[in-house]
Amino acid sequence: MDKKSLRKKHIQLMKSFMLNEYEKQQADQFLANQFFNTNEYRAASRIGIVLSMPHEVNTYTMIQQMIDDGKQVFVPETNYQLREMSFKHIDDLKHIGKDDKGINHVNTNTEISSDLDLLVVPGVVFNNDGFRIGYGGGYFDKFLSTYHQPTLSLIYDFQLNDFQVETHDQPVEKLIIATTR
């Protein structure tokens, strides 16, 4: 199956899983607990993470916990015209609004940086080697090929699949996987 077909199939799986609210909450809590217990998290001061969409692993409670733990949290800030992504500091979940494409981002004037100690990388499909299929924009692969910090992804087991890796694909170093079956 090609990347586009895999992406479409797995987004549907993620949206279907979202309908089982209790099971999704359990999986998300498991992933959060595992994440907070990693050496990577404990060692990091500046952490990049996305503001999740409803069908993705819920990052909002994790972001609040990171802020409460005294971590500096950064979320993607995308320049769609230049096709570039950096990260913007978030210090309060009240400072979120929609960007030009309807994606949540920080809507206050805070630090923009690409200097991170840890990056939690999102994706739709992953293979066992940490390569991923995202939403097709290439923003994370481009960022990962330029900036080097520890990386990990928080995923549901049904997001694992084999696929043909392309030369521009950048793997994450660690997968934390929740069993959903």
Coordinates of C-alpha atoms in Angstrom, one line a residue:
M1 CA 0.0 0.0 0.0
D2 CA 1.4 3.5 -0.9
K3 CA 1.9 6.2 1.7
K4 CA -1.2 8.2 0.7
S5 CA -3.4 5.1 1.1
L6 CA -1.8 4.1 4.4
R7 CA -2.3 7.7 5.7
K8 CA -5.9 7.7 4.8
K9 CA -6.6 4.2 6.3
H10 CA -4.8 5.0 9.5
I11 CA -6.5 8.4 10.0
Q12 CA -9.8 6.6 9.7
L13 CA -8.6 4.0 12.3
M14 CA -7.6 6.8 14.7
K15 CA -11.0 8.5 14.2
S16 CA -12.8 5.2 14.8
F17 CA -10.7 4.6 18.0
M18 CA -11.7 8.1 19.2
L19 CA -15.3 6.9 19.4
N20 CA -14.4 4.5 22.2
E21 CA -13.8 7.3 24.6
Y22 CA -12.9 5.2 27.7
E23 CA -10.4 3.1 25.9
K24 CA -8.8 6.1 24.2
Q25 CA -8.5 7.9 27.6
Q26 CA -6.9 4.8 29.1
A27 CA -4.4 4.5 26.2
D28 CA -3.6 8.2 26.4
Q29 CA -3.0 8.0 30.1
F30 CA -0.7 5.0 29.7
L31 CA 1.3 6.9 27.0
A32 CA 1.5 10.0 29.2
N33 CA 2.7 7.9 32.2
Q34 CA 5.3 6.1 30.1
F35 CA 6.5 9.4 28.6
F36 CA 6.9 11.1 32.0
N37 CA 9.0 8.2 33.2
T38 CA 11.5 8.3 30.4
N39 CA 15.1 9.5 31.0
E40 CA 14.6 11.7 27.9
Y41 CA 11.8 13.6 29.6
R42 CA 13.6 13.9 33.0
A43 CA 16.7 15.3 31.3
A44 CA 14.9 17.8 29.1
S45 CA 14.3 21.4 29.9
R46 CA 12.9 22.5 26.5
I47 CA 10.4 20.2 25.0
G48 CA 8.6 20.4 21.6
I49 CA 5.2 18.7 21.3
V50 CA 2.1 19.3 19.1
L51 CA -1.2 20.6 20.1
S52 CA -3.1 17.4 19.3
M53 CA -6.2 17.0 17.1
P54 CA -9.1 15.0 18.7
H55 CA -8.2 11.7 16.9
E56 CA -4.5 11.9 18.1
V57 CA -3.0 11.1 21.5
N58 CA -4.2 13.9 23.7
T59 CA -1.3 16.2 24.4
Y60 CA -3.1 19.0 26.3
T61 CA -3.0 17.3 29.7
M62 CA 0.6 16.3 29.1
I63 CA 1.5 20.0 28.2
Q64 CA -0.1 21.2 31.4
Q65 CA 1.8 18.6 33.4
M66 CA 5.1 19.7 31.7
I67 CA 4.4 23.3 32.5
D68 CA 3.6 22.3 36.1
D69 CA 6.9 20.4 36.2
G70 CA 8.7 23.5 35.3
K71 CA 9.6 22.5 31.7
Q72 CA 9.6 25.0 28.9
V73 CA 7.1 23.7 26.3
F74 CA 7.1 24.6 22.7
V75 CA 4.5 23.8 20.0
P76 CA 4.8 24.0 16.2
E77 CA 4.6 27.4 14.6
T78 CA 4.2 26.9 10.8
N79 CA 5.0 29.4 8.1
Y80 CA 2.9 27.9 5.3
Q81 CA 4.2 30.4 2.6
L82 CA 7.8 29.4 3.3
R83 CA 6.9 25.8 4.1
E84 CA 8.9 26.1 7.4
M85 CA 8.2 25.1 10.9
S86 CA 9.7 26.3 14.2
F87 CA 8.4 26.0 17.7
K88 CA 6.7 28.6 19.9
H89 CA 6.8 28.7 23.7
I90 CA 3.5 28.0 25.4
D91 CA 3.2 28.9 29.0
D92 CA -0.6 28.7 29.4
L93 CA -3.2 26.6 27.5
K94 CA -5.5 29.6 27.5
H95 CA -3.1 31.1 24.8
I96 CA -4.3 28.9 22.0
G97 CA -6.1 29.8 18.8
K98 CA -6.5 28.6 15.2
D99 CA -4.0 29.4 12.6
D100 CA -4.7 30.1 8.9
K101 CA -5.4 26.4 8.3
G102 CA -7.6 26.0 11.3
I103 CA -4.8 24.2 13.3
N104 CA -4.3 25.2 17.0
H105 CA -1.2 27.2 17.8
V106 CA 0.0 29.7 20.4
N107 CA -1.7 33.1 19.7
T108 CA 0.4 35.2 22.0
N109 CA 3.8 36.8 21.5
T110 CA 6.3 34.3 23.0
E111 CA 9.7 33.0 22.2
I112 CA 10.1 31.2 18.8
S113 CA 12.9 28.7 18.8
S114 CA 14.2 25.5 17.2
D115 CA 16.5 24.8 20.1
L116 CA 14.9 21.9 21.9
D117 CA 16.2 19.2 24.3
L118 CA 13.5 16.7 23.3
L119 CA 10.9 16.6 20.5
V120 CA 7.7 14.5 20.7
V121 CA 7.1 13.8 17.0
P122 CA 3.5 13.2 15.7
G123 CA 2.5 10.8 12.9
V124 CA -0.2 8.7 11.4
V125 CA 1.7 5.5 10.6
F126 CA 5.0 4.2 12.0
N127 CA 7.3 1.3 11.2
N128 CA 9.3 -0.6 13.8
D129 CA 12.4 1.3 12.9
G130 CA 10.8 4.7 13.9
F131 CA 10.1 5.9 10.4
R132 CA 6.8 7.6 10.1
I133 CA 4.1 8.8 7.7
G134 CA 2.7 12.2 8.8
Y135 CA 0.0 14.3 7.2
G136 CA 2.0 14.9 4.0
G137 CA 3.4 18.4 4.5
G138 CA 7.0 17.2 5.2
Y139 CA 7.4 19.8 8.0
F140 CA 8.7 17.4 10.6
D141 CA 11.0 15.5 8.2
K142 CA 12.5 18.8 7.2
F143 CA 12.9 20.0 10.8
L144 CA 14.4 16.6 11.9
S145 CA 16.9 16.7 9.0
T146 CA 18.1 20.2 10.2
Y147 CA 17.9 20.1 14.0
H148 CA 19.1 17.3 16.1
Q149 CA 17.6 16.5 19.5
P150 CA 16.3 13.3 21.1
T151 CA 13.1 12.3 19.5
L152 CA 10.2 10.0 20.5
S153 CA 6.6 9.3 19.4
L154 CA 3.6 8.3 21.4
I155 CA 1.4 6.0 19.3
Y156 CA -1.4 3.4 19.4
D157 CA -0.4 -0.1 18.4
F158 CA -2.7 0.0 15.3
Q159 CA -0.5 2.8 13.9
L160 CA 2.3 0.3 13.3
N161 CA 2.6 -0.9 9.7
D162 CA 5.3 -1.6 7.1
F163 CA 5.9 0.8 4.3
Q164 CA 8.6 1.8 1.8
V165 CA 10.9 4.4 3.4
E166 CA 11.9 7.3 1.1
T167 CA 15.2 9.1 1.2
H168 CA 13.8 12.3 2.8
D169 CA 12.2 10.3 5.7
Q170 CA 13.6 10.9 9.1
P171 CA 13.1 8.3 11.9
V172 CA 12.3 9.0 15.5
E173 CA 14.6 7.4 18.1
K174 CA 12.0 5.9 20.4
L175 CA 8.4 4.7 20.1
I176 CA 6.2 4.5 23.1
I177 CA 3.3 2.2 22.1
A178 CA -0.1 1.7 23.8
T179 CA -1.8 -1.6 23.3
T180 CA -5.4 -1.0 22.3
R181 CA -6.7 -4.5 21.7

